[in-house]
CSV table of C-alpha atoms and ligand atoms in Angstrom, one decimal:
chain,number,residue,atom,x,y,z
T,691,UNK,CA,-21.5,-24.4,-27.4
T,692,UNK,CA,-24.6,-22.0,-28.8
T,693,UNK,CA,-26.3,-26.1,-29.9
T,694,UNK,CA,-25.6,-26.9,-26.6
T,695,UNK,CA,-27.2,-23.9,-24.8
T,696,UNK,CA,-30.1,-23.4,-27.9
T,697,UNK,CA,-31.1,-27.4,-26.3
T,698,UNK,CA,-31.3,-26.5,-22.7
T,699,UNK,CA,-32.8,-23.0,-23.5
T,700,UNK,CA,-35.6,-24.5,-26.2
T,701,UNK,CA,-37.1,-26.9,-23.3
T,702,UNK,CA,-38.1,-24.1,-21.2
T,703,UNK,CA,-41.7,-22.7,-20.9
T,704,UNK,CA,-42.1,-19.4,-22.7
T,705,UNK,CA,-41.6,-16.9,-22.3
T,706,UNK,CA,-37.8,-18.4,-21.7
T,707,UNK,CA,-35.4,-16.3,-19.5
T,708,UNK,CA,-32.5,-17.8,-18.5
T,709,UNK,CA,-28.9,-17.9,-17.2
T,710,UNK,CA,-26.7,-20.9,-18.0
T,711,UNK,CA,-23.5,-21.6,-16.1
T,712,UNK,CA,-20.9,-24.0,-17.8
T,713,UNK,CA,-18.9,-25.9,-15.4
T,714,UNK,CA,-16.8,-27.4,-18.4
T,715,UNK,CA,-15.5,-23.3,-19.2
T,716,UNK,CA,-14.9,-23.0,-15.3
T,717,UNK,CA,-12.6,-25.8,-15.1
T,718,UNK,CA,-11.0,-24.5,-18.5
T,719,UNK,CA,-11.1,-21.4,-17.3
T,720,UNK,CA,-8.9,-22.4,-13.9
T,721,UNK,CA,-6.7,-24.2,-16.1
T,722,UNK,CA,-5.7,-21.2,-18.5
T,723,UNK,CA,-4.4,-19.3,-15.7
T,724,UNK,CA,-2.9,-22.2,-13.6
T,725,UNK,CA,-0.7,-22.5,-16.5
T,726,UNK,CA,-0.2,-19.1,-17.1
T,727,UNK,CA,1.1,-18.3,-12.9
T,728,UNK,CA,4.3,-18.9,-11.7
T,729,UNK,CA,5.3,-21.2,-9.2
T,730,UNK,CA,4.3,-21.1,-5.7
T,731,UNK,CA,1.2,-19.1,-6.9
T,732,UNK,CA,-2.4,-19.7,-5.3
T,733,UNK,CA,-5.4,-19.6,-6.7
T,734,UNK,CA,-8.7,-18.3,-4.5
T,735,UNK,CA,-12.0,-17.8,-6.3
T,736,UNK,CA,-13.5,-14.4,-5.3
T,737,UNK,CA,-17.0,-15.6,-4.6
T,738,UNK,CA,-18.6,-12.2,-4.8
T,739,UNK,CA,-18.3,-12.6,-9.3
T,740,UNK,CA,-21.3,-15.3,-8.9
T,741,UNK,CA,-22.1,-17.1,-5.7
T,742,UNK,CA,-24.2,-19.8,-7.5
T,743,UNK,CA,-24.1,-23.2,-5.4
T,744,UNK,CA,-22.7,-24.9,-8.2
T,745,UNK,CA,-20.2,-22.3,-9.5
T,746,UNK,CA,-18.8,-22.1,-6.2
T,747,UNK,CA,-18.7,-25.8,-5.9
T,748,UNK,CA,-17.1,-26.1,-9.1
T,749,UNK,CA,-14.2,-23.8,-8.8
T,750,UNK,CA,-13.8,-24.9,-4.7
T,751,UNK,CA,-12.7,-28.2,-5.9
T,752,UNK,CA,-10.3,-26.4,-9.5
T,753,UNK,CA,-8.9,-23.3,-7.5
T,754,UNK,CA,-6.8,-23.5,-4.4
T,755,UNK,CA,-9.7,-22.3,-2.6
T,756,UNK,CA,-12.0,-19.4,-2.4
T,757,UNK,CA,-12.1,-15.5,-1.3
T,758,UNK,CA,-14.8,-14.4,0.6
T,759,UNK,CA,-16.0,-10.9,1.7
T,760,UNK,CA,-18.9,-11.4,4.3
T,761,UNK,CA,-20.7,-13.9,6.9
T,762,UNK,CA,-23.0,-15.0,3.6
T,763,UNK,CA,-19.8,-15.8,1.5
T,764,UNK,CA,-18.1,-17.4,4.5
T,765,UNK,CA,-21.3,-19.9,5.1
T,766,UNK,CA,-21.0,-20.9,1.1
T,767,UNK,CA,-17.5,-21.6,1.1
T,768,UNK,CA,-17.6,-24.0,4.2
T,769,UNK,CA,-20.7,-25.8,2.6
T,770,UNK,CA,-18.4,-25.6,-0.7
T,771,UNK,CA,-16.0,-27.7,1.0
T,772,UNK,CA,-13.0,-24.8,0.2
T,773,UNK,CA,-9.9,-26.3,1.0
T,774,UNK,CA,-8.5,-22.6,1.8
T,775,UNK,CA,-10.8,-19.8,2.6
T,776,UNK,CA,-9.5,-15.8,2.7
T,777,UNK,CA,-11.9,-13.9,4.4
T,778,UNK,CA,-11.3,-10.0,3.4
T,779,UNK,CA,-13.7,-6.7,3.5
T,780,UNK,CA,-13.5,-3.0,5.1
T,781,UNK,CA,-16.8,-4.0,7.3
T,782,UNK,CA,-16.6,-7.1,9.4
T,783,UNK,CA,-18.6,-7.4,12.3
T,784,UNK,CA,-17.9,-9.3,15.3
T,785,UNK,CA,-19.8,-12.0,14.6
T,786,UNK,CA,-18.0,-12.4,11.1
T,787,UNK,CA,-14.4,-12.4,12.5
T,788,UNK,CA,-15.2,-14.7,15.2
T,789,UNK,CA,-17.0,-16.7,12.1
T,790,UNK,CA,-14.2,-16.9,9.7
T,791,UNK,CA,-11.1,-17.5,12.8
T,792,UNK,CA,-13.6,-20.6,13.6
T,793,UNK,CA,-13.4,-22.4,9.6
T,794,UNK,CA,-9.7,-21.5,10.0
T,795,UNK,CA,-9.9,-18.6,7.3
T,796,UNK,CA,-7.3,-16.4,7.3
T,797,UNK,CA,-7.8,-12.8,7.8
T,798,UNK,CA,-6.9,-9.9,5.4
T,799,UNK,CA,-7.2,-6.4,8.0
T,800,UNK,CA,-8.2,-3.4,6.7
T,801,UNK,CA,-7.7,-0.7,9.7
T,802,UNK,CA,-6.2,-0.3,13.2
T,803,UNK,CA,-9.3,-0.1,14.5
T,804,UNK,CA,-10.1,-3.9,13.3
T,805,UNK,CA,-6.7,-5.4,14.8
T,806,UNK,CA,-8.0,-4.0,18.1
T,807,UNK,CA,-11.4,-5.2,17.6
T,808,UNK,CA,-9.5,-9.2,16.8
T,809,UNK,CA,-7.9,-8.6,19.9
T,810,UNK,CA,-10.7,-7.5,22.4
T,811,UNK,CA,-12.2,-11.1,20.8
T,812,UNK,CA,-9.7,-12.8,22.0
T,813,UNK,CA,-9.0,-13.9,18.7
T,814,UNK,CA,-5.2,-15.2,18.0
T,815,UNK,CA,-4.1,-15.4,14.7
T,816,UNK,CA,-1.5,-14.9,11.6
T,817,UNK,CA,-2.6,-12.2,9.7
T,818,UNK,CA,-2.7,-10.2,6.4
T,819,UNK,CA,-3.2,-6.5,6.3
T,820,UNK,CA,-4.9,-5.0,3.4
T,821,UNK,CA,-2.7,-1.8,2.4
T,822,UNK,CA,-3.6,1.1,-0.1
T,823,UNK,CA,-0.3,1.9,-1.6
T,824,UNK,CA,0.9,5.2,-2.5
T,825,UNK,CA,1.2,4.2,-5.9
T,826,UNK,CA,-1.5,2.5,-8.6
T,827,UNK,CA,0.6,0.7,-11.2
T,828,UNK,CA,-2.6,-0.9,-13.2
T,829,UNK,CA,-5.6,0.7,-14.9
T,830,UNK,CA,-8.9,-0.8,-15.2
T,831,UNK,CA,-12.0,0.0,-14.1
T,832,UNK,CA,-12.5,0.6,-10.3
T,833,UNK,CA,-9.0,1.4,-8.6
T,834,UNK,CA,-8.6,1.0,-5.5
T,835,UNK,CA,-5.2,2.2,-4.3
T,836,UNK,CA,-3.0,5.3,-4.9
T,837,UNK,CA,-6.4,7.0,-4.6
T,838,UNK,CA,-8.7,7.6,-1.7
T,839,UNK,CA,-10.7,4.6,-0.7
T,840,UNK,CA,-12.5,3.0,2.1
T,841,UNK,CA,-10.1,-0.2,1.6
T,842,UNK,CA,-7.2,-1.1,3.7
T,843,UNK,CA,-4.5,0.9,5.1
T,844,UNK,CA,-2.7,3.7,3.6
T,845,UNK,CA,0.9,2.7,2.8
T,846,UNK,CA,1.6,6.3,5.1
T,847,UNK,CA,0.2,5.0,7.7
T,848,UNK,CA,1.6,1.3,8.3
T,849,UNK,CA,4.9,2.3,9.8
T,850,UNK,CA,2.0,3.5,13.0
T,851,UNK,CA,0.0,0.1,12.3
T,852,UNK,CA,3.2,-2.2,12.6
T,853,UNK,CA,4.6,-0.9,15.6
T,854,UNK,CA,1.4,-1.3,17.7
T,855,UNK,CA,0.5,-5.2,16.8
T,856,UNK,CA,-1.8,-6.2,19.1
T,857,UNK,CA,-0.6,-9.0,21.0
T,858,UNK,CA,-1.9,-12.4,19.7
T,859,UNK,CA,-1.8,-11.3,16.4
T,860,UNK,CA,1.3,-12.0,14.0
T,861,UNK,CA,1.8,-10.2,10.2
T,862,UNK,CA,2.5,-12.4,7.5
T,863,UNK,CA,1.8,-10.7,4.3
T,864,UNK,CA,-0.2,-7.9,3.1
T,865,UNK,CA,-2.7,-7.8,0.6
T,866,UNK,CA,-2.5,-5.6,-2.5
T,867,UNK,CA,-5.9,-5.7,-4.3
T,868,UNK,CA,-6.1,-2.6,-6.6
T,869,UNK,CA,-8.3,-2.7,-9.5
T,870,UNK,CA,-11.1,-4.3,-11.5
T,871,UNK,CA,-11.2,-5.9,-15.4
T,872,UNK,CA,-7.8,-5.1,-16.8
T,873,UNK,CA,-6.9,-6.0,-19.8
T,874,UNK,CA,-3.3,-5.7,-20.1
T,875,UNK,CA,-2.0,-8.9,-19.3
T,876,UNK,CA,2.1,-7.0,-19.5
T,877,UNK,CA,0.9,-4.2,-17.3
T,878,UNK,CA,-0.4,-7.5,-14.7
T,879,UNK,CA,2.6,-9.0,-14.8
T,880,UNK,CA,4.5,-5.8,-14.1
T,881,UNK,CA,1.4,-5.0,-11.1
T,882,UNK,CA,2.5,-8.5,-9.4
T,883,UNK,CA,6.0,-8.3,-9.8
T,884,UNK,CA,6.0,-4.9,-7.8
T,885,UNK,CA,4.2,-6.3,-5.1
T,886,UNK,CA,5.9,-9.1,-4.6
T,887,UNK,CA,9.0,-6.6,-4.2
T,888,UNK,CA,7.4,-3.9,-2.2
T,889,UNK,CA,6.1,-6.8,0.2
T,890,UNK,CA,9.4,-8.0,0.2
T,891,UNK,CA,11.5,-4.2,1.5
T,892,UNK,CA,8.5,-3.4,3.4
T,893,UNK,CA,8.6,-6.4,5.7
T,894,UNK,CA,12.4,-6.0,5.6
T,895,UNK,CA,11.9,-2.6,7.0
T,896,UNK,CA,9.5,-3.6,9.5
T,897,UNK,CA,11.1,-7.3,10.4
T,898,UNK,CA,8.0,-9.0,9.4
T,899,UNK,CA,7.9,-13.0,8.8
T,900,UNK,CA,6.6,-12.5,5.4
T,901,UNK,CA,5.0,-15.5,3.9
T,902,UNK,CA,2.1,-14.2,2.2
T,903,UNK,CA,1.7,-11.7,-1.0
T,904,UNK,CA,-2.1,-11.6,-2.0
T,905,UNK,CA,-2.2,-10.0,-5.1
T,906,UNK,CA,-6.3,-9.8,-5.2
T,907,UNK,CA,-8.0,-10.2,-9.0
T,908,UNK,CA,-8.6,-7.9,-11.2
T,909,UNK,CA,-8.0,-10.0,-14.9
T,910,UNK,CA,-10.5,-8.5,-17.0
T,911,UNK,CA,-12.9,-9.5,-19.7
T,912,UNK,CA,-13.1,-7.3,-22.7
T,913,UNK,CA,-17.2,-7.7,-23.1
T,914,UNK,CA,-17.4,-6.0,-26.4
T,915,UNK,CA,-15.5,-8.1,-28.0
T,916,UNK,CA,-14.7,-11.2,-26.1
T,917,UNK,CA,-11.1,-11.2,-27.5
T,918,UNK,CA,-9.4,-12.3,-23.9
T,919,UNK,CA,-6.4,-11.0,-22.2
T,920,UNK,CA,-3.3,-12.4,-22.9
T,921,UNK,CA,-1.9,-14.3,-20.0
T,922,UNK,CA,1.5,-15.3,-21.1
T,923,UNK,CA,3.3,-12.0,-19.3
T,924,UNK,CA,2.6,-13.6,-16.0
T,925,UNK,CA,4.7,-16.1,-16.5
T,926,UNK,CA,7.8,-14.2,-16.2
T,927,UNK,CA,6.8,-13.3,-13.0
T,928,UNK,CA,9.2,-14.7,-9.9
T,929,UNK,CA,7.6,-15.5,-6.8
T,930,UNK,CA,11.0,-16.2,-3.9
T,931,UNK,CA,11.0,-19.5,-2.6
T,932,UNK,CA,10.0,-18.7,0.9
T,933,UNK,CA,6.8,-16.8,-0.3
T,934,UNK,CA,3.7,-17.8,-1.7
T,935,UNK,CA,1.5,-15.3,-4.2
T,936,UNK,CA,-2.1,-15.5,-3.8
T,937,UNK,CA,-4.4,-14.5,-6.8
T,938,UNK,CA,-8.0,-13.8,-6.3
T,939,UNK,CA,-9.4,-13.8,-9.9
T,940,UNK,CA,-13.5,-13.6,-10.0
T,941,UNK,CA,-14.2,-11.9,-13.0
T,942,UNK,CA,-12.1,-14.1,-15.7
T,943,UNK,CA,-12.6,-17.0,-14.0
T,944,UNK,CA,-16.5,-17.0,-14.9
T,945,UNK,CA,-17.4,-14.1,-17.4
T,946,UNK,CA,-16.9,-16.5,-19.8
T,947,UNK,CA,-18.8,-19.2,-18.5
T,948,UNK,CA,-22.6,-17.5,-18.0
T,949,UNK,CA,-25.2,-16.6,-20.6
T,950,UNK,CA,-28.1,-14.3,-19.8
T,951,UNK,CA,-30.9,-15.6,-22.6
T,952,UNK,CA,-33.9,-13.6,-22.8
T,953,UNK,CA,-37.4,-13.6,-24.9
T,954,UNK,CA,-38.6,-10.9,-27.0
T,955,UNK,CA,-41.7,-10.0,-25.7
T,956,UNK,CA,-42.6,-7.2,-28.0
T,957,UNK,CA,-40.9,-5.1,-30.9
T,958,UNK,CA,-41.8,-1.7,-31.3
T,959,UNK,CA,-40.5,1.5,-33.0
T,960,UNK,CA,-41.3,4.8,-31.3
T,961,UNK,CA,-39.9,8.2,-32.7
T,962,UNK,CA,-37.9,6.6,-35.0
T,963,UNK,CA,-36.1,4.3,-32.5
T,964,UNK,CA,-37.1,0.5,-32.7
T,965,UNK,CA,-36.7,-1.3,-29.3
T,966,UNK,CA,-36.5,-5.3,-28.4
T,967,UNK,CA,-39.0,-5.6,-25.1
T,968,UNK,CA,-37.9,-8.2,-23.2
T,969,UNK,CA,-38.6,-10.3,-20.7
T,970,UNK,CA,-36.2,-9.8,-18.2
T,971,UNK,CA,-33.5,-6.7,-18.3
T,972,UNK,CA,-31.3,-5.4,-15.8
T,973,UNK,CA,-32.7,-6.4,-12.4
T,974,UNK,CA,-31.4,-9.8,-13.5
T,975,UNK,CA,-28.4,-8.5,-15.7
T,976,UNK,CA,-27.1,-5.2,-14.2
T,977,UNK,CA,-23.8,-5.2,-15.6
T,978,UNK,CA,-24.5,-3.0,-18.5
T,979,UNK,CA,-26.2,-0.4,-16.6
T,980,UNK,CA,-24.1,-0.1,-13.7
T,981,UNK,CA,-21.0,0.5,-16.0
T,982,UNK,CA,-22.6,2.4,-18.5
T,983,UNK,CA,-21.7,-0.1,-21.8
T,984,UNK,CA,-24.0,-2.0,-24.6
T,985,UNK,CA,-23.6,-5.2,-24.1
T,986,UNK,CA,-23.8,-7.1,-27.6
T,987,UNK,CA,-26.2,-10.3,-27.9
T,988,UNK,CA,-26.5,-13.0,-30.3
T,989,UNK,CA,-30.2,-13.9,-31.7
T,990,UNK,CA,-31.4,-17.3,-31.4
T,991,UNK,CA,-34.2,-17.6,-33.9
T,992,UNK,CA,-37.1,-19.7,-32.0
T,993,UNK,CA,-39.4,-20.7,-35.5
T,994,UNK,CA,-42.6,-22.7,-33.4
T,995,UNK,CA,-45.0,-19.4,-33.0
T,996,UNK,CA,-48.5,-20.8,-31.0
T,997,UNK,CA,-50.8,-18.1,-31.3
T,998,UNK,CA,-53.4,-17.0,-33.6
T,999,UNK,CA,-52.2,-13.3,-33.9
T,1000,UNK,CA,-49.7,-12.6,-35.9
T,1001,UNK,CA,-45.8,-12.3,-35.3
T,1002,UNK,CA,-44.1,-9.1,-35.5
T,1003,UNK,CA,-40.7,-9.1,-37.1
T,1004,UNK,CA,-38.1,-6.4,-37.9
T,1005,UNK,CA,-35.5,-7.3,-41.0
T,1006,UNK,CA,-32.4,-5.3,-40.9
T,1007,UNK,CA,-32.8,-2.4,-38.2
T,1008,UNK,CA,-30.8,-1.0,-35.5
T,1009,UNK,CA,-32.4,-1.8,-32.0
T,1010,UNK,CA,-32.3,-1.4,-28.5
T,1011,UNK,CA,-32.7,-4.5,-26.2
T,1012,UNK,CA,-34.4,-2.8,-23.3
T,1013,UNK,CA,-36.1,-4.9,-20.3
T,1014,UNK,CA,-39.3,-5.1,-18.3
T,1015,UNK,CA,-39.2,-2.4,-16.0
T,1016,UNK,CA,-40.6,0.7,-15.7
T,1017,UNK,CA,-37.8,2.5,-16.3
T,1018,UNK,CA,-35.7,4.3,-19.5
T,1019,UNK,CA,-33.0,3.0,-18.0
T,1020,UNK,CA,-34.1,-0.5,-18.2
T,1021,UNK,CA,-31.5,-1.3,-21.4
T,1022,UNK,CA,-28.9,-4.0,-22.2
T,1023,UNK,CA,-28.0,-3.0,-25.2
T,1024,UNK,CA,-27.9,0.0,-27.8
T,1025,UNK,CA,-28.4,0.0,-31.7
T,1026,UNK,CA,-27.1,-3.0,-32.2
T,1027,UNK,CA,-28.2,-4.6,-35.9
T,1028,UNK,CA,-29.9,-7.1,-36.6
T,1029,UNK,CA,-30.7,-8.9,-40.3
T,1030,UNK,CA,-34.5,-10.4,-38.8
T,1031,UNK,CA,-36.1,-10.3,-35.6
T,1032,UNK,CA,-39.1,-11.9,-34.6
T,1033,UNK,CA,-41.4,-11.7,-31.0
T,1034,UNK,CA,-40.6,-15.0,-29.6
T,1035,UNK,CA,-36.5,-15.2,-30.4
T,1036,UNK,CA,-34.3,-15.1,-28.0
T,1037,UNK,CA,-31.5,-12.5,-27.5
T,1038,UNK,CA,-28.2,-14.3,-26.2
T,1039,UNK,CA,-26.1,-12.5,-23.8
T,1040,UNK,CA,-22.5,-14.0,-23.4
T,1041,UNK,CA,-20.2,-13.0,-21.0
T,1042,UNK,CA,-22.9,-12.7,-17.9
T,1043,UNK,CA,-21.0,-15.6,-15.4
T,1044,UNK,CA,-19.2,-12.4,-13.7
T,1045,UNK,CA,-21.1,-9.7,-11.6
T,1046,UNK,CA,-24.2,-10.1,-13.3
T,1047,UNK,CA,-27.3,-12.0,-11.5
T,1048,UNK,CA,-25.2,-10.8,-8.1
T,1049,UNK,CA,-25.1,-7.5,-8.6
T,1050,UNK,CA,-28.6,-7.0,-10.1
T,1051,UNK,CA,-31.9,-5.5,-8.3
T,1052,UNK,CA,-34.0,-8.7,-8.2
T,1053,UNK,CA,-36.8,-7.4,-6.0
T,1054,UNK,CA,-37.6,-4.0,-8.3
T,1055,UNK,CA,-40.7,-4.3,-9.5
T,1056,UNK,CA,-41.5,-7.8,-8.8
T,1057,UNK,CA,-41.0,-9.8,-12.0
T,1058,UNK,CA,-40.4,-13.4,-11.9
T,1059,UNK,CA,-36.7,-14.4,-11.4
T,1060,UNK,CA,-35.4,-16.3,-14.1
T,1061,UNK,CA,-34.5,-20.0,-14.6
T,1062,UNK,CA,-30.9,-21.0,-13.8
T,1063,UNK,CA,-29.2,-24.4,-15.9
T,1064,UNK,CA,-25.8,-25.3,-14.9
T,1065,UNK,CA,-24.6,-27.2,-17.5
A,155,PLP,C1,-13.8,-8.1,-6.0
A,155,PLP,C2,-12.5,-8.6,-5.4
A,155,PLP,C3,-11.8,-9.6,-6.1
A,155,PLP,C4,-12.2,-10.2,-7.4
A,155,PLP,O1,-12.0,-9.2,-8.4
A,155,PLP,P1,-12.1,-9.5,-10.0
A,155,PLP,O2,-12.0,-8.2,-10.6
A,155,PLP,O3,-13.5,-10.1,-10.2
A,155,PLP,O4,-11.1,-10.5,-10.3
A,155,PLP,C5,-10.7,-10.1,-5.4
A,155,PLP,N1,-10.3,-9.7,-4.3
A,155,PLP,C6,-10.9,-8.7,-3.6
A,155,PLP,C7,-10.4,-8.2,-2.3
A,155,PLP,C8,-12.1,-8.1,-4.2
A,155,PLP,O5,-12.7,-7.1,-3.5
């Protein structure tokens, strides 16, 4: 794989700053955990991980269909051709709802407040409602229910919700989503299982046609080490005949198939600390920052050096691989070692596909964007 990105990456104009999506670890990807769900279990790409054309076009065609989470989202997934869409998010305007009931999405309701607003549109429609349950079986890294949030419904309140449906609209599931990059593919397994049987009583209870359990994402990527979570639990999960379990997986589904690939512009050690200047950093790869991590790189050695000064090059130090912004806090990755590096080698991030050029500051400070391959 490294040959195969090294290729694409060496034909650029320096100084070379890159991403490079692999369809071929998408589709993969999507197969791993196809094989590793239950029957009667959907797969929906959660758009917001990387909302690349050809990403999304990609895994619209190997998942079920996609998950999207505003009017932006909603106009990629049509032009994606998504077979399915699920339209979801604590914000919606009007002009979103009335959006997503026209491409036939279906709706995941996060308040009282939005069921009246479907209503006053005239909008009919089966429905999912988003509930934050009293509970949080998983850990991870952002949960979202058992714990106060701006997402969905408290489990307290949905007794309240259920008796004052709005006419026109019909419950027929709920939607569970509750955490972010989790690595314990048991704990999963166990996480599904309990909604499927709180979905189950609950609509019992409340004499609801349910049809639909949405589990939301939340399979992690371990990004220190890329050892990657161990499926097979889910299997034993049972999903009743009558009912089908929607997964919206974002993050495993293309972590693994992005690279960030960066030049070193300059090498320099100041107070004792030697740092990799580089062009790029975290308005294009946030990740790091945001979650407060060091994400570890690989060094592709580039050997044609051009000018008539001389080439600075550091044998066996710790560095930091900071960016190009005015910022300390411009920094991908800390004291990592490495046995030679030169200005003009590329630092390889793996593990960028998810949350990475989506999430990052583009605009700050004005530097050129990088170069996107799909491969
Ligand atoms: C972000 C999000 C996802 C995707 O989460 P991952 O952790 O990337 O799998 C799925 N569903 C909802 C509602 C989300 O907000």
């Amino acid at each position: 794989m490294t040959d195969h990105l090294t290729t694409a990456l060496r034909r650029l104009p320096t100084p070379r700053c890159a991403y490079l999506y692999d369809t071929t670890t998408l589709r993969t990807r999507t197969a791993q955990l196809r094989a590793a769900t239950p029957p009667r279990t959907t797969l929906l790409y959660a758009v917001k991980a990387n909302g690349h054309p050809d990403v999304i076009h990609t895994l619209a065609t190997e998942c079920d269909g996609l998950e999207v989470a505003s009017g932006g989202e909603l106009t990629l997934a049509i032009q994606a051709g998504a077979r399915r869409i699920v339209f979801g998010g604590p914000a919606k305007t009007d002009t979103e709802l009335a959006a997503a009931t026209t491409a036939g999405a279906l709706l995941n309701v996060e308040s009282p407040h939005e069921l009246r607003r479907l209503a006053a549109l005239g909008i009919t429609a089966d429905i999912c409602l988003r509930i934050n349950r009293t509970g949080t079986p998983l850990t991870g890294s952002h949960t979202m229910t058992g714990t106060p949030t701006p997402f969905g419904i408290d489990e307290n309140q949905l007794p309240h919700v259920l008796a004052d449906i709005p006419e026109g609209l019909r419950v027929i599931g709920f939607h569970l989503h509750a955490v972010s990059n989790n690595l314990d593919g048991a704990a999963h397994a166990r996480f599904l299982t309990d909604a499927i049987d709180w979905s189950t009583r609950t609509a019992h209870t409340h004499d609801i046609p349910l049809r639909i359990v949405n589990a939301g994402g939340g399979l992690g990527i371990d990004y220190l080490t890329g050892n990657p979570i161990d499926l097979t639990p889910l299997s034993t999960v049972t999903v009743p005949d009558h009912l089908e379990l929607i997964l919206e997986p974002g993050r495993y589904l293309t972590a693994d198939a992005g690279w960030y690939a960066t030049e070193v512009l300059d090498l320099k050690t100041t107070h004792g600390r030697t740092f990799a200047i580089l062009r790029g950093g975290t308005h294009h790869f946030r990740l790091p920052a945001a979650w407060g991590y060091s994400h570890p790189f690989t060094v592709i050695p580039i050997d044609d050096w051009p000018h008539p000064y001389p080439r600075l090059t550091i044998y066996d130090t710790p560095v930091d691989a900071v960016g190009e912004l005015c910022t300390p806090r411009d920094v991908l990755t800390r004291n990592q070692h490495v046995t030679h590096l030169r200005t003009g080698d590329l630092l390889l991030y793996p593990r960028a596909g998810a949350y990475g050029w989506d999430i990052s500051h583009h605009d700050f400070l004005r530097h050129e964007p990088p170069t996107f391959i799909t491969l």
